[in-house]
Short mmCIF file of N, CA and C in Angstrom, two decimals:
data_model
loop_
_atom_site.label_atom_id
_atom_site.label_comp_id
_atom_site.label_asym_id
_atom_site.label_seq_id
_atom_site.Cartn_x
_atom_site.Cartn_y
_atom_site.Cartn_z
N MET N 1 -60.41 -24.36 69.60
CA MET N 1 -61.52 -24.78 69.61
C MET N 1 -61.33 -26.25 70.15
N THR N 2 -62.56 -26.47 70.92
CA THR N 2 -62.38 -27.74 71.64
C THR N 2 -63.32 -28.68 71.19
N ALA N 3 -62.84 -30.15 70.89
CA ALA N 3 -63.87 -30.92 70.21
C ALA N 3 -64.97 -31.50 71.11
N ALA N 4 -64.87 -30.94 72.47
CA ALA N 4 -66.25 -31.35 73.12
C ALA N 4 -66.46 -30.62 74.23
N ARG N 5 -67.59 -30.08 74.72
CA ARG N 5 -67.49 -29.79 75.80
C ARG N 5 -68.50 -30.98 76.74
N ARG N 6 -68.64 -30.34 78.10
CA ARG N 6 -69.35 -31.62 78.69
C ARG N 6 -70.71 -31.60 78.51
N PRO N 7 -71.42 -32.71 78.61
CA PRO N 7 -72.70 -32.75 78.33
C PRO N 7 -73.71 -31.45 79.12
N GLN N 8 -74.50 -31.14 78.25
CA GLN N 8 -75.41 -29.98 78.69
C GLN N 8 -76.73 -30.22 79.19
N GLU N 9 -76.98 -31.46 79.67
CA GLU N 9 -77.96 -31.59 80.36
C GLU N 9 -78.22 -31.66 81.87
N GLN N 10 -77.17 -30.89 82.39
CA GLN N 10 -77.51 -30.42 83.81
C GLN N 10 -77.71 -29.32 84.23
N THR N 11 -78.09 -28.90 85.20
CA THR N 11 -78.44 -27.60 85.83
C THR N 11 -77.37 -26.47 85.47
N ARG N 12 -78.01 -25.49 84.70
CA ARG N 12 -77.07 -24.28 84.12
C ARG N 12 -76.40 -23.80 85.57
N GLY N 13 -75.30 -23.41 85.50
CA GLY N 13 -74.22 -22.44 86.49
C GLY N 13 -73.51 -23.50 87.08
N ALA N 14 -73.97 -24.83 87.07
CA ALA N 14 -73.33 -25.60 88.24
C ALA N 14 -72.36 -26.66 87.28
N GLU N 15 -71.11 -26.91 87.85
CA GLU N 15 -70.01 -27.71 87.09
C GLU N 15 -70.77 -28.81 86.76
N PRO N 16 -71.01 -29.66 85.65
CA PRO N 16 -71.80 -30.79 85.44
C PRO N 16 -71.04 -32.13 86.18
N ALA N 17 -71.46 -33.07 86.80
CA ALA N 17 -71.02 -34.17 87.34
C ALA N 17 -70.90 -35.07 86.32
N LEU N 18 -69.87 -35.71 86.04
CA LEU N 18 -69.91 -36.71 85.38
C LEU N 18 -70.13 -38.14 85.65
N GLY N 19 -70.40 -39.15 85.19
CA GLY N 19 -70.34 -40.38 85.52
C GLY N 19 -70.70 -41.55 84.48
N PHE N 20 -70.72 -42.62 84.94
CA PHE N 20 -71.13 -43.42 83.46
C PHE N 20 -72.42 -43.30 83.07
N ARG N 21 -73.44 -43.13 84.08
CA ARG N 21 -74.58 -43.21 83.59
C ARG N 21 -75.06 -41.72 82.59
N THR N 22 -74.10 -40.67 83.07
CA THR N 22 -74.53 -39.44 82.04
C THR N 22 -73.92 -39.87 80.59
N GLY N 23 -73.27 -40.78 80.30
CA GLY N 23 -73.09 -41.09 78.88
C GLY N 23 -74.15 -41.49 78.01
N ARG N 24 -74.17 -41.57 76.85
CA ARG N 24 -75.18 -41.75 75.90
C ARG N 24 -74.49 -43.01 74.83
N ILE N 25 -75.51 -43.53 74.09
CA ILE N 25 -75.36 -44.69 72.93
C ILE N 25 -76.22 -43.67 71.94
N ILE N 26 -75.40 -43.03 70.82
CA ILE N 26 -75.74 -42.10 69.85
C ILE N 26 -75.70 -42.92 68.44
N THR N 27 -76.77 -42.70 67.80
CA THR N 27 -77.04 -43.37 66.52
C THR N 27 -77.91 -42.19 65.65
N PRO N 28 -77.47 -41.99 64.40
CA PRO N 28 -76.23 -42.55 63.78
C PRO N 28 -75.25 -41.22 64.16
N GLY N 29 -75.25 -40.44 64.89
CA GLY N 29 -74.28 -39.96 65.14
C GLY N 29 -73.77 -38.46 64.42
N SER N 30 -75.16 -38.05 64.18
CA SER N 30 -74.96 -36.71 62.96
C SER N 30 -74.57 -35.58 63.72
N PRO N 31 -73.95 -34.66 63.00
CA PRO N 31 -73.60 -33.47 64.04
C PRO N 31 -74.54 -32.59 64.80
N ARG N 32 -75.58 -32.74 64.24
CA ARG N 32 -76.97 -32.33 65.30
C ARG N 32 -77.29 -32.99 66.58
N GLN N 33 -77.01 -34.05 66.30
CA GLN N 33 -77.11 -34.97 67.62
C GLN N 33 -75.95 -34.63 68.44
N LEU N 34 -74.73 -34.96 68.09
CA LEU N 34 -73.81 -34.66 68.81
C LEU N 34 -73.79 -33.32 69.52
N GLY N 35 -73.86 -32.16 68.47
CA GLY N 35 -73.91 -30.65 68.82
C GLY N 35 -74.63 -30.71 70.19
N ARG N 36 -76.08 -31.27 70.13
CA ARG N 36 -77.34 -31.24 71.35
C ARG N 36 -76.46 -31.55 72.21
N LEU N 37 -75.39 -32.33 72.27
CA LEU N 37 -74.72 -32.62 73.67
C LEU N 37 -73.38 -31.90 74.12
N GLY N 38 -73.05 -31.16 73.19
CA GLY N 38 -71.94 -30.41 73.28
C GLY N 38 -70.61 -30.89 72.76
N LEU N 39 -70.88 -32.12 71.97
CA LEU N 39 -69.71 -33.09 71.31
C LEU N 39 -69.27 -32.39 69.88
N PHE N 40 -68.38 -32.50 69.51
CA PHE N 40 -68.02 -31.91 68.19
C PHE N 40 -66.64 -32.80 67.70
N PRO N 41 -66.97 -33.42 66.79
CA PRO N 41 -66.01 -34.42 66.20
C PRO N 41 -64.67 -33.67 65.87
N PRO N 42 -63.71 -34.26 66.63
CA PRO N 42 -62.02 -33.42 66.32
C PRO N 42 -61.66 -33.52 65.07
N SER N 43 -61.05 -32.52 64.45
CA SER N 43 -60.11 -32.12 63.26
C SER N 43 -58.71 -33.15 63.39
N ASP N 44 -58.46 -33.57 62.19
CA ASP N 44 -57.50 -34.40 62.15
C ASP N 44 -56.03 -33.66 62.56
N THR N 45 -55.88 -32.41 63.13
CA THR N 45 -54.76 -31.63 63.64
C THR N 45 -55.27 -32.03 64.79
N GLN N 46 -56.16 -32.50 65.95
CA GLN N 46 -56.30 -32.79 67.06
C GLN N 46 -55.87 -34.40 67.45
N ARG N 47 -55.37 -35.01 66.67
CA ARG N 47 -54.96 -36.53 66.63
C ARG N 47 -53.68 -36.42 67.69
N ARG N 48 -53.75 -37.28 68.46
CA ARG N 48 -52.53 -37.61 69.54
C ARG N 48 -52.10 -38.91 69.04
N ILE N 49 -51.24 -39.09 69.73
CA ILE N 49 -50.46 -40.72 69.88
C ILE N 49 -49.98 -41.03 71.42
N LEU N 50 -50.98 -41.70 72.21
CA LEU N 50 -50.96 -41.88 73.37
C LEU N 50 -50.02 -43.35 73.69
N THR N 51 -49.26 -43.71 74.83
CA THR N 51 -48.86 -44.71 74.90
C THR N 51 -49.36 -44.71 76.85
N PRO N 52 -50.54 -45.58 76.61
CA PRO N 52 -50.89 -45.73 78.25
C PRO N 52 -49.85 -46.95 78.65
N THR N 53 -49.55 -47.77 78.19
CA THR N 53 -48.45 -48.70 78.73
C THR N 53 -47.29 -48.86 77.68
N THR N 54 -47.46 -49.57 76.79
CA THR N 54 -46.12 -50.19 76.20
C THR N 54 -46.67 -50.00 74.71
N ARG N 55 -47.65 -50.09 74.12
CA ARG N 55 -48.35 -50.05 73.16
C ARG N 55 -48.99 -48.53 72.46
N PRO N 56 -48.47 -47.89 71.47
CA PRO N 56 -48.84 -46.66 71.07
C PRO N 56 -50.34 -46.77 70.52
N ILE N 57 -51.45 -45.97 70.98
CA ILE N 57 -52.70 -45.78 70.52
C ILE N 57 -52.99 -44.58 69.84
N THR N 58 -53.44 -44.23 68.70
CA THR N 58 -53.93 -43.04 68.22
C THR N 58 -55.29 -42.57 68.48
N ALA N 59 -55.43 -41.69 69.10
CA ALA N 59 -56.70 -41.27 69.58
C ALA N 59 -56.94 -40.09 68.72
N ARG N 60 -58.12 -39.85 68.46
CA ARG N 60 -58.83 -38.71 67.49
C ARG N 60 -58.80 -37.64 68.43
N ASN N 61 -58.70 -37.22 69.41
CA ASN N 61 -58.27 -36.44 70.57
C ASN N 61 -58.27 -36.67 71.81
N ALA N 62 -57.54 -36.00 72.72
CA ALA N 62 -57.29 -36.03 74.25
C ALA N 62 -56.74 -34.88 74.36
N GLU N 63 -57.75 -34.35 75.23
CA GLU N 63 -57.83 -33.13 75.95
C GLU N 63 -57.33 -33.44 77.42
N PRO N 64 -57.67 -32.44 78.48
CA PRO N 64 -57.79 -32.88 79.94
C PRO N 64 -59.26 -33.26 79.99
N ASP N 65 -59.12 -34.63 80.47
CA ASP N 65 -60.65 -35.01 80.78
C ASP N 65 -61.20 -35.68 79.84
N LEU N 66 -60.76 -35.36 78.51
CA LEU N 66 -61.76 -35.78 77.15
C LEU N 66 -60.62 -36.85 76.52
N LEU N 67 -61.19 -38.02 76.31
CA LEU N 67 -60.65 -39.17 75.27
C LEU N 67 -61.70 -39.30 74.08
N TRP N 68 -61.27 -39.05 72.85
CA TRP N 68 -62.04 -39.28 71.55
C TRP N 68 -61.27 -40.29 70.85
N ILE N 69 -61.81 -41.67 70.38
CA ILE N 69 -61.37 -42.26 70.18
C ILE N 69 -61.90 -43.35 68.96
N SER N 70 -61.53 -44.11 67.78
CA SER N 70 -62.39 -44.96 67.35
C SER N 70 -62.21 -46.35 67.67
N PHE N 71 -63.24 -47.06 67.49
CA PHE N 71 -63.86 -48.61 67.98
C PHE N 71 -62.52 -49.09 67.69
N ALA N 72 -62.14 -49.07 66.19
CA ALA N 72 -61.31 -49.72 65.33
C ALA N 72 -59.86 -49.78 66.19
N GLU N 73 -59.41 -48.38 66.40
CA GLU N 73 -58.17 -48.18 67.16
C GLU N 73 -58.33 -48.53 68.58
N LEU N 74 -59.15 -48.44 69.35
CA LEU N 74 -59.09 -48.96 70.78
C LEU N 74 -59.21 -50.40 71.02
N CYS N 75 -59.98 -50.72 70.12
CA CYS N 75 -60.47 -52.37 70.22
C CYS N 75 -60.08 -53.46 68.97
N GLY N 76 -59.27 -52.62 67.91
CA GLY N 76 -58.84 -53.71 66.84
C GLY N 76 -57.51 -53.92 67.37
N GLY N 77 -56.73 -53.72 67.87
CA GLY N 77 -55.55 -54.34 68.00
C GLY N 77 -55.05 -54.90 69.36
N PRO N 78 -53.75 -55.02 69.58
CA PRO N 78 -53.61 -55.46 70.88
C PRO N 78 -53.74 -55.13 72.18
N SER N 79 -54.51 -53.96 72.35
CA SER N 79 -54.89 -53.30 73.59
C SER N 79 -55.18 -54.17 74.54
N THR N 80 -54.52 -53.82 75.98
CA THR N 80 -55.00 -54.70 76.95
C THR N 80 -55.88 -53.82 77.83
N GLU N 81 -56.45 -54.58 79.08
CA GLU N 81 -56.99 -54.04 79.96
C GLU N 81 -56.54 -53.12 80.76
N ALA N 82 -54.76 -53.25 80.86
CA ALA N 82 -53.92 -52.19 81.60
C ALA N 82 -53.60 -51.17 80.72
N ASP N 83 -54.22 -51.03 79.26
CA ASP N 83 -54.26 -49.92 78.54
C ASP N 83 -55.53 -49.11 78.92
N PHE N 84 -56.58 -49.90 78.92
CA PHE N 84 -57.89 -49.19 79.41
C PHE N 84 -57.81 -48.50 80.99
N ARG N 85 -57.32 -49.05 81.79
CA ARG N 85 -57.27 -48.77 83.27
C ARG N 85 -56.22 -47.14 83.03
N ALA N 86 -55.15 -47.44 82.40
CA ALA N 86 -54.28 -46.13 82.34
C ALA N 86 -55.00 -45.18 81.59
N LEU N 87 -55.60 -45.36 80.51
CA LEU N 87 -56.59 -44.17 80.04
C LEU N 87 -57.78 -44.00 80.92
N ALA N 88 -58.17 -44.48 81.45
CA ALA N 88 -59.29 -44.25 82.45
C ALA N 88 -58.90 -43.45 83.93
N ALA N 89 -57.69 -43.68 84.03
CA ALA N 89 -56.86 -42.80 85.09
C ALA N 89 -56.74 -41.28 84.81
N GLU N 90 -56.62 -40.95 83.57
CA GLU N 90 -56.13 -39.65 82.94
C GLU N 90 -57.61 -38.92 82.25
N TYR N 91 -58.42 -39.60 81.97
CA TYR N 91 -59.73 -39.07 81.20
C TYR N 91 -61.04 -39.48 81.67
N ARG N 92 -61.56 -38.57 81.90
CA ARG N 92 -63.28 -38.89 83.12
C ARG N 92 -64.34 -38.88 81.90
N MET N 93 -64.10 -38.59 80.57
CA MET N 93 -64.88 -38.65 79.44
C MET N 93 -64.77 -39.13 78.23
N TRP N 94 -65.07 -40.30 77.77
CA TRP N 94 -64.84 -40.94 76.46
C TRP N 94 -65.70 -41.06 75.56
N VAL N 95 -65.47 -40.71 74.32
CA VAL N 95 -66.06 -40.97 73.38
C VAL N 95 -65.45 -41.92 72.24
N ILE N 96 -66.41 -42.86 72.12
CA ILE N 96 -65.74 -43.90 71.25
C ILE N 96 -66.50 -43.80 69.74
N ASP N 97 -66.05 -43.59 68.86
CA ASP N 97 -66.92 -43.45 67.32
C ASP N 97 -66.55 -44.69 66.44
N GLY N 98 -67.48 -44.73 65.38
CA GLY N 98 -67.01 -45.76 64.45
C GLY N 98 -67.67 -47.16 65.26
N VAL N 99 -68.73 -47.28 66.11
CA VAL N 99 -68.64 -48.62 66.91
C VAL N 99 -69.49 -49.34 66.07
N PRO N 100 -69.42 -50.62 65.15
CA PRO N 100 -70.08 -51.43 64.63
C PRO N 100 -71.49 -52.12 65.32
N SER N 101 -72.60 -52.40 64.67
CA SER N 101 -73.49 -53.06 65.26
C SER N 101 -73.23 -54.26 65.75
N PRO N 102 -73.51 -54.71 67.05
CA PRO N 102 -73.10 -56.28 67.46
C PRO N 102 -74.14 -57.11 66.63
N GLN N 103 -74.95 -56.88 66.24
CA GLN N 103 -75.87 -57.56 65.21
C GLN N 103 -74.91 -58.18 63.97
N LEU N 104 -73.98 -57.28 63.62
CA LEU N 104 -73.30 -57.77 62.59
C LEU N 104 -71.92 -57.93 62.90
N ALA N 105 -71.57 -58.19 63.84
CA ALA N 105 -70.30 -58.39 64.67
C ALA N 105 -69.48 -59.75 63.93
N GLN N 106 -70.18 -60.45 63.80
CA GLN N 106 -69.33 -61.75 62.92
C GLN N 106 -68.95 -61.34 61.33
N ALA N 107 -69.68 -60.50 60.62
CA ALA N 107 -68.93 -59.82 59.70
C ALA N 107 -68.25 -58.52 59.90
N LEU N 108 -68.00 -57.92 60.70
CA LEU N 108 -67.63 -56.45 60.80
C LEU N 108 -66.18 -57.02 61.63
N GLY N 109 -65.97 -58.05 62.56
CA GLY N 109 -64.87 -58.10 63.35
C GLY N 109 -64.69 -59.40 64.08
N PRO N 110 -63.79 -59.56 64.20
CA PRO N 110 -63.14 -61.10 65.08
C PRO N 110 -63.88 -60.43 66.58
N ALA N 111 -63.99 -61.82 67.31
CA ALA N 111 -64.66 -61.66 68.56
C ALA N 111 -63.42 -60.85 69.44
N ALA N 112 -62.20 -61.03 69.11
CA ALA N 112 -61.40 -60.56 70.24
C ALA N 112 -61.39 -58.87 70.09
N ASP N 113 -61.90 -58.17 69.10
CA ASP N 113 -62.32 -56.74 69.31
C ASP N 113 -63.51 -56.85 70.13
N TRP N 114 -64.81 -57.49 70.35
CA TRP N 114 -65.61 -57.31 71.20
C TRP N 114 -65.54 -57.88 72.80
N GLU N 115 -64.23 -58.69 72.63
CA GLU N 115 -63.87 -59.09 74.09
C GLU N 115 -62.71 -57.81 74.65
N ARG N 116 -62.27 -57.02 73.86
CA ARG N 116 -61.83 -56.10 74.46
C ARG N 116 -62.57 -54.80 74.71
N PHE N 117 -63.68 -54.49 73.80
CA PHE N 117 -64.79 -53.57 74.06
C PHE N 117 -65.67 -53.81 75.47
N SER N 118 -65.54 -55.12 75.79
CA SER N 118 -66.14 -55.70 76.79
C SER N 118 -65.52 -55.10 78.00
N LYS N 119 -64.14 -55.53 77.67
CA LYS N 119 -63.41 -54.90 78.87
C LYS N 119 -63.22 -53.32 79.08
N VAL N 120 -63.23 -52.65 77.89
CA VAL N 120 -63.18 -51.41 78.00
C VAL N 120 -64.75 -50.83 78.78
N VAL N 121 -65.76 -51.19 78.50
CA VAL N 121 -67.21 -50.98 79.04
C VAL N 121 -67.12 -51.40 80.56
N GLU N 122 -66.51 -52.37 80.85
CA GLU N 122 -66.49 -52.66 82.44
C GLU N 122 -65.59 -52.07 83.19
N VAL N 123 -64.15 -51.45 82.52
CA VAL N 123 -63.33 -50.72 82.99
C VAL N 123 -64.03 -49.20 83.52
N LEU N 124 -64.82 -48.69 82.66
CA LEU N 124 -65.34 -47.25 82.31
C LEU N 124 -66.42 -47.29 83.38
N HIS N 125 -67.25 -48.35 83.38
CA HIS N 125 -68.32 -48.66 84.55
C HIS N 125 -67.84 -48.72 86.04
N GLU N 126 -66.81 -49.33 85.99
CA GLU N 126 -66.12 -49.56 87.34
C GLU N 126 -65.90 -48.34 87.98
N GLN N 127 -65.17 -47.25 87.17
CA GLN N 127 -64.59 -46.38 87.50
C GLN N 127 -65.36 -44.93 87.51
N ASP N 128 -66.63 -45.42 86.92
CA ASP N 128 -67.92 -44.15 86.81
C ASP N 128 -67.31 -43.52 86.01
N ILE N 129 -66.76 -43.35 84.70
CA ILE N 129 -66.25 -42.54 83.67
C ILE N 129 -67.61 -42.60 82.43
N ALA N 130 -67.86 -41.38 82.18
CA ALA N 130 -69.00 -40.95 81.23
C ALA N 130 -68.20 -41.54 79.74
N LEU N 131 -69.54 -42.24 79.43
CA LEU N 131 -69.03 -43.17 77.92
C LEU N 131 -69.83 -42.45 77.03
N PHE N 132 -69.67 -42.10 75.36
CA PHE N 132 -70.15 -41.95 74.52
C PHE N 132 -69.94 -42.56 73.39
N LEU N 133 -71.29 -43.71 73.17
CA LEU N 133 -70.99 -44.60 71.96
C LEU N 133 -71.34 -44.05 70.41
N ILE N 134 -70.86 -43.74 69.32
CA ILE N 134 -71.41 -43.26 68.18
C ILE N 134 -70.80 -44.39 67.40
N GLY N 135 -72.30 -44.76 66.75
CA GLY N 135 -72.18 -45.55 65.32
C GLY N 135 -73.38 -45.55 64.55
N ALA N 136 -73.36 -46.46 63.55
CA ALA N 136 -74.62 -46.36 62.76
C ALA N 136 -75.73 -47.34 63.21
N GLY N 137 -75.53 -47.91 64.00
CA GLY N 137 -76.32 -49.14 64.46
C GLY N 137 -76.78 -50.23 63.86
N PRO N 138 -77.90 -51.19 64.12
CA PRO N 138 -78.49 -50.84 65.51
C PRO N 138 -77.72 -51.20 66.75
N PHE N 139 -78.03 -50.95 67.73
CA PHE N 139 -77.30 -51.14 69.20
C PHE N 139 -78.26 -51.53 70.19
N ASP N 140 -78.29 -52.86 69.60
CA ASP N 140 -79.02 -53.73 70.85
C ASP N 140 -78.06 -54.96 71.50
N TRP N 141 -77.31 -54.77 72.28
CA TRP N 141 -76.45 -55.64 72.83
C TRP N 141 -77.17 -56.47 73.68
N GLY N 142 -78.53 -56.53 74.00
CA GLY N 142 -79.45 -57.48 74.61
C GLY N 142 -79.57 -58.57 73.76
N THR N 143 -79.65 -58.54 72.47
CA THR N 143 -80.07 -59.50 71.41
C THR N 143 -79.38 -59.79 70.58
N ALA N 144 -77.93 -59.34 70.28
CA ALA N 144 -76.92 -59.55 69.61
C ALA N 144 -76.43 -61.11 70.33
N GLY N 145 -76.65 -61.76 69.18
CA GLY N 145 -75.84 -63.28 69.42
C GLY N 145 -76.87 -63.94 69.92
N THR N 146 -78.32 -63.46 69.98
CA THR N 146 -79.28 -64.57 70.38
C THR N 146 -79.44 -65.73 69.13
N ASP N 147 -79.83 -66.92 69.48
CA ASP N 147 -80.30 -68.19 68.83
C ASP N 147 -81.58 -67.58 68.31
N THR N 148 -82.04 -68.79 67.25
CA THR N 148 -82.93 -68.61 66.80
C THR N 148 -84.49 -68.51 67.83
N ALA N 149 -84.44 -69.11 68.76
CA ALA N 149 -85.41 -69.13 69.86
C ALA N 149 -85.54 -67.74 70.51
N GLY N 150 -84.38 -66.81 70.37
CA GLY N 150 -83.92 -65.60 71.38
C GLY N 150 -84.06 -65.97 72.40
N THR N 151 -83.03 -66.77 73.02
CA THR N 151 -82.76 -66.82 74.41
C THR N 151 -81.21 -66.33 74.65
N GLY N 152 -80.81 -65.78 73.73
CA GLY N 152 -79.37 -65.47 74.06
C GLY N 152 -77.97 -66.49 74.25
N ALA N 153 -78.43 -67.54 73.87
CA ALA N 153 -77.52 -68.62 73.96
C ALA N 153 -76.54 -68.52 73.46
N GLY N 154 -76.09 -67.83 72.18
CA GLY N 154 -74.94 -67.52 71.45
C GLY N 154 -74.39 -66.65 71.94
N LEU N 155 -74.64 -65.55 72.75
CA LEU N 155 -74.09 -64.64 73.39
C LEU N 155 -73.00 -64.75 74.08
N PRO N 156 -71.42 -64.37 74.04
CA PRO N 156 -70.59 -64.49 74.87
C PRO N 156 -70.96 -64.08 76.30
N ALA N 157 -70.45 -64.72 77.20
CA ALA N 157 -70.85 -64.20 78.73
C ALA N 157 -70.36 -62.68 78.73
N GLU N 158 -69.30 -62.12 78.44
CA GLU N 158 -68.80 -60.94 78.32
C GLU N 158 -70.07 -60.02 77.64
N MET N 159 -70.48 -60.61 76.81
CA MET N 159 -71.38 -59.51 76.07
C MET N 159 -72.66 -59.24 76.89
N VAL N 160 -73.15 -60.42 77.37
CA VAL N 160 -74.12 -60.23 78.44
C VAL N 160 -73.95 -59.14 79.63
N ARG N 161 -72.65 -59.26 79.74
CA ARG N 161 -72.40 -58.52 81.07
C ARG N 161 -72.47 -56.86 80.46
N THR N 162 -71.59 -56.50 79.06
CA THR N 162 -71.76 -55.56 78.45
C THR N 162 -72.90 -54.86 78.43
N ALA N 163 -74.02 -55.64 77.91
CA ALA N 163 -75.34 -55.53 77.47
C ALA N 163 -76.13 -54.66 78.88
N SER N 164 -75.84 -55.48 79.89
CA SER N 164 -76.22 -54.73 81.48
C SER N 164 -75.57 -53.35 81.59
N ARG N 165 -74.29 -53.43 81.33
CA ARG N 165 -73.78 -52.22 81.82
C ARG N 165 -74.33 -51.18 80.90
N LEU N 166 -74.13 -51.38 79.48
CA LEU N 166 -74.83 -50.28 78.32
C LEU N 166 -76.30 -49.88 78.56
N ALA N 167 -77.13 -51.11 79.29
CA ALA N 167 -78.70 -50.41 79.23
C ALA N 167 -78.60 -49.60 80.28
N LEU N 168 -77.41 -48.98 81.16
CA LEU N 168 -77.62 -48.02 82.17
C LEU N 168 -77.46 -46.78 81.24
N LEU N 169 -76.97 -46.57 80.18
CA LEU N 169 -77.03 -45.08 79.30
C LEU N 169 -78.17 -44.67 78.77
N GLY N 170 -78.07 -43.74 78.28
CA GLY N 170 -79.48 -43.03 77.66
C GLY N 170 -79.27 -43.44 76.30
N ARG N 171 -80.11 -43.10 75.41
CA ARG N 171 -80.18 -43.46 73.95
C ARG N 171 -80.37 -42.09 73.21
N ILE N 172 -79.80 -41.57 72.19
CA ILE N 172 -80.11 -40.57 71.28
C ILE N 172 -80.26 -41.20 70.25
N GLU N 173 -81.37 -41.20 69.29
CA GLU N 173 -81.52 -42.41 68.43
C GLU N 173 -82.14 -41.54 67.28
N SER N 174 -81.80 -41.56 65.84
CA SER N 174 -82.67 -41.02 64.76
C SER N 174 -82.74 -42.19 63.53
N PRO N 175 -83.73 -42.46 63.29
CA PRO N 175 -83.75 -43.63 62.17
C PRO N 175 -83.36 -42.83 60.71
N ASP N 176 -83.05 -41.43 60.77
CA ASP N 176 -82.63 -40.88 59.10
C ASP N 176 -81.86 -39.66 59.92
N ALA N 177 -80.51 -39.93 58.98
CA ALA N 177 -79.35 -39.10 59.45
C ALA N 177 -79.63 -37.73 58.86
N SER N 178 -80.80 -37.48 58.02
CA SER N 178 -81.16 -36.14 57.66
C SER N 178 -81.59 -35.03 58.90
N GLU N 179 -82.24 -36.04 59.44
CA GLU N 179 -82.90 -35.68 60.80
C GLU N 179 -83.60 -33.87 60.38
N LEU N 180 -84.96 -34.37 60.39
CA LEU N 180 -85.85 -33.06 60.52
C LEU N 180 -85.74 -32.18 62.00
N PRO N 181 -85.82 -31.14 61.93
CA PRO N 181 -85.71 -30.07 63.45
C PRO N 181 -86.59 -31.01 64.48
N GLY N 182 -86.26 -30.96 65.45
CA GLY N 182 -87.03 -31.58 66.72
C GLY N 182 -87.38 -32.99 66.80
N GLU N 183 -86.53 -33.68 65.72
CA GLU N 183 -87.02 -34.98 65.55
C GLU N 183 -86.19 -36.17 66.10
N ILE N 184 -85.11 -35.80 67.13
CA ILE N 184 -84.23 -36.37 67.82
C ILE N 184 -84.89 -37.00 68.97
N GLY N 185 -84.92 -38.28 69.17
CA GLY N 185 -85.77 -38.88 70.05
C GLY N 185 -84.50 -39.83 71.06
N ILE N 186 -85.17 -39.11 72.45
CA ILE N 186 -83.99 -39.43 73.21
C ILE N 186 -84.82 -40.47 74.03
N ALA N 187 -84.27 -41.86 74.44
CA ALA N 187 -84.92 -42.88 75.03
C ALA N 187 -83.80 -42.96 76.59
N GLU N 188 -84.08 -42.60 77.56
CA GLU N 188 -83.59 -43.10 78.71
C GLU N 188 -82.97 -44.44 78.89
N GLY N 189 -81.87 -44.82 79.48
CA GLY N 189 -81.46 -46.00 80.03
C GLY N 189 -82.36 -46.66 81.01
N ALA N 190 -82.43 -47.84 81.28
CA ALA N 190 -83.33 -48.31 82.23
C ALA N 190 -82.93 -48.00 83.88
N GLY N 191 -81.57 -47.68 83.85
CA GLY N 191 -81.05 -47.23 85.26
C GLY N 191 -80.99 -45.98 85.41
N SER N 192 -81.67 -44.70 84.46
CA SER N 192 -81.40 -43.67 84.36
C SER N 192 -82.73 -42.97 85.56
#
């Protein structure tokens, strides 16, 4: 049993083309939302320990072309850009779950976690790798860190660039995790 299939938003019969813009930001990440994309959370038996460079990283799943990993594992430790590049060379589709809201970044994690996250997004964008982000949200990187005047002066430069990259991804959002049938809202990214 696989934890994910390629996104089902392409023409039937043709092998889907993956790329950064085919990814999605998914909130809150309910089974119905994920299932509609052909994504199924991995079981504990699918965990894999990877060593992209020198530091071991525990992935929730690592199949050919698919890396499913938590935000905390990927960005919460001493991972480097070299780790992200090594992983990107092997996996063409990434699912990062447990992504905290950038509006709550100060309460949920150190700035170093968000700097690593920015590097991950930059590497995946540069190498045109599909990225699926899952978390409770709200996921508005464009306003995270804005000052009281709403100017964004409090936003680190890395997050401004990250916000611009993530604006290319479509969004699948549901205000209620219970989701009644047919109530998944899809808002396409600005660059789609």
